[in-house]
Amino acid sequence: MKDCCPICNSNKKKEIGLPRTNLISKKFVDREFKIVQCDYCQLYYVSPKIDFSSDQWSELYNSEYFSNQSSWLVKKRKKELAERFDKARSLIENKNQRLRYLDVGAGEGKGLLEANKRGWEATGIDIVDNRLQEAKLSGIKFIKSNLLESDLPENHFDFIYVDSVVEHVLNPFEYLSKIKKLLSKGGVIYIGVPNEDCLFNSVRKLAFKVAGKKNESEKIKPFDSPYHVIGFNNYSLKYFFEKVELTVLKKRNFGRKFDFLSYPPTSKSFWVSLFFLFPVEYPGQLIQRDIYFEAYLSKNN
């Protein structure tokens, strides 16, 4: 069924609202789309299914997707990345070998640089090449391709890093199943996705109503940056991992505090984050409705 949930295949859903478009996506949106939530697994997705071409997706994910990062955010992300790699290394069963690392949705290539610095065998894959120049080293392999169309070796990679990627994928079950096949025995997958049921989104929903935009969805933004076409809450993420038959080694709900510092003070995002996200950062943490999930996963078999 074309218009069913991309994880559990149920066609029972409830409407959440209408998606926002920007100047780029508006050229491609040729019908009415709605943000919906699956009644069975609680996944948020777009109905009807988006059918953009590869060229259209590439135009959306151009280099501007990574622009306007403050120096505070660059330093913060570098520290977070190192901590994630340390955690994954501690969970991988074979601790003596040179690790084979795969970065799915490599983006600017900062994960590739971290892996290369550690002496790991680094491979990245993405539908566009937005790597920083320093990530284009001879010792780093890069594949410009859709993961599902790639011929990467199965049972090969010890650490597969999938941060802020799955929420961009129209067929998440097939996607994560493919990643699982690429993972070596005793290896670890890192996955990071936004929490669509975070407290911040509840505040956004209220703000939309006050601004006279009650029909606009506060969940996923498929046609405006950051172009999320599916979205998870705690229940749907748990269901997702179980369906793909992955074991959760570690999982947490968290958020980057003082997130407004991620943006230049002259940007709209700075002021939105300061006045709407900052006041709910700590309450969201206390009630486990923070903005992000991360999980370390292994194969069941």
PDB file of N, CA and C in Angstrom, residues 201-214:
ATOM      1  N   ASN A 201       8.307  20.960  20.910  1.00  0.00           N
ATOM      2  CA  ASN A 201       7.273  20.893  19.873  1.00  0.00           C
ATOM      3  C   ASN A 201       5.890  21.231  20.422  1.00  0.00           C
ATOM      4  N   SER A 202       5.655  20.915  21.685  1.00  0.00           N
ATOM      5  CA  SER A 202       4.383  21.310  22.304  1.00  0.00           C
ATOM      6  C   SER A 202       4.284  22.831  22.401  1.00  0.00           C
ATOM      7  N   VAL A 203       5.414  23.472  22.704  1.00  0.00           N
ATOM      8  CA  VAL A 203       5.454  24.938  22.754  1.00  0.00           C
ATOM      9  C   VAL A 203       5.243  25.520  21.355  1.00  0.00           C
ATOM     10  N   ARG A 204       5.857  24.894  20.351  1.00  0.00           N
ATOM     11  CA  ARG A 204       5.687  25.351  18.963  1.00  0.00           C
ATOM     12  C   ARG A 204       4.221  25.261  18.535  1.00  0.00           C
ATOM     13  N   LYS A 205       3.571  24.171  18.917  1.00  0.00           N
ATOM     14  CA  LYS A 205       2.160  24.003  18.558  1.00  0.00           C
ATOM     15  C   LYS A 205       1.316  25.140  19.130  1.00  0.00           C
ATOM     16  N   LEU A 206       1.594  25.499  20.377  1.00  0.00           N
ATOM     17  CA  LEU A 206       0.879  26.604  21.016  1.00  0.00           C
ATOM     18  C   LEU A 206       1.171  27.919  20.304  1.00  0.00           C
ATOM     19  N   ALA A 207       2.435  28.118  19.924  1.00  0.00           N
ATOM     20  CA  ALA A 207       2.827  29.346  19.225  1.00  0.00           C
ATOM     21  C   ALA A 207       2.136  29.449  17.866  1.00  0.00           C
ATOM     22  N   PHE A 208       2.013  28.317  17.165  1.00  0.00           N
ATOM     23  CA  PHE A 208       1.324  28.320  15.871  1.00  0.00           C
ATOM     24  C   PHE A 208      -0.138  28.746  16.033  1.00  0.00           C
ATOM     25  N   LYS A 209      -0.784  28.258  17.083  1.00  0.00           N
ATOM     26  CA  LYS A 209      -2.188  28.613  17.322  1.00  0.00           C
ATOM     27  C   LYS A 209      -2.332  30.104  17.598  1.00  0.00           C
ATOM     28  N   VAL A 210      -1.421  30.633  18.412  1.00  0.00           N
ATOM     29  CA  VAL A 210      -1.457  32.063  18.745  1.00  0.00           C
ATOM     30  C   VAL A 210      -1.226  32.913  17.496  1.00  0.00           C
ATOM     31  N   ALA A 211      -0.375  32.409  16.590  1.00  0.00           N
ATOM     32  CA  ALA A 211      -0.045  33.150  15.370  1.00  0.00           C
ATOM     33  C   ALA A 211      -1.065  32.930  14.254  1.00  0.00           C
ATOM     34  N   GLY A 212      -2.132  32.198  14.541  1.00  0.00           N
ATOM     35  CA  GLY A 212      -3.154  31.952  13.535  1.00  0.00           C
ATOM     36  C   GLY A 212      -2.779  30.889  12.532  1.00  0.00           C
ATOM     37  N   LYS A 213      -1.864  29.994  12.909  1.00  0.00           N
ATOM     38  CA  LYS A 213      -1.417  28.917  12.015  1.00  0.00           C
ATOM     39  C   LYS A 213      -1.755  27.549  12.613  1.00  0.00           C
ATOM     40  N   LYS A 214      -2.968  27.404  13.115  1.00  0.00           N
ATOM     41  CA  LYS A 214      -3.328  26.181  13.831  1.00  0.00           C
ATOM     42  C   LYS A 214      -3.311  24.939  12.945  1.00  0.00           C
TER      43      LYS A 214
END
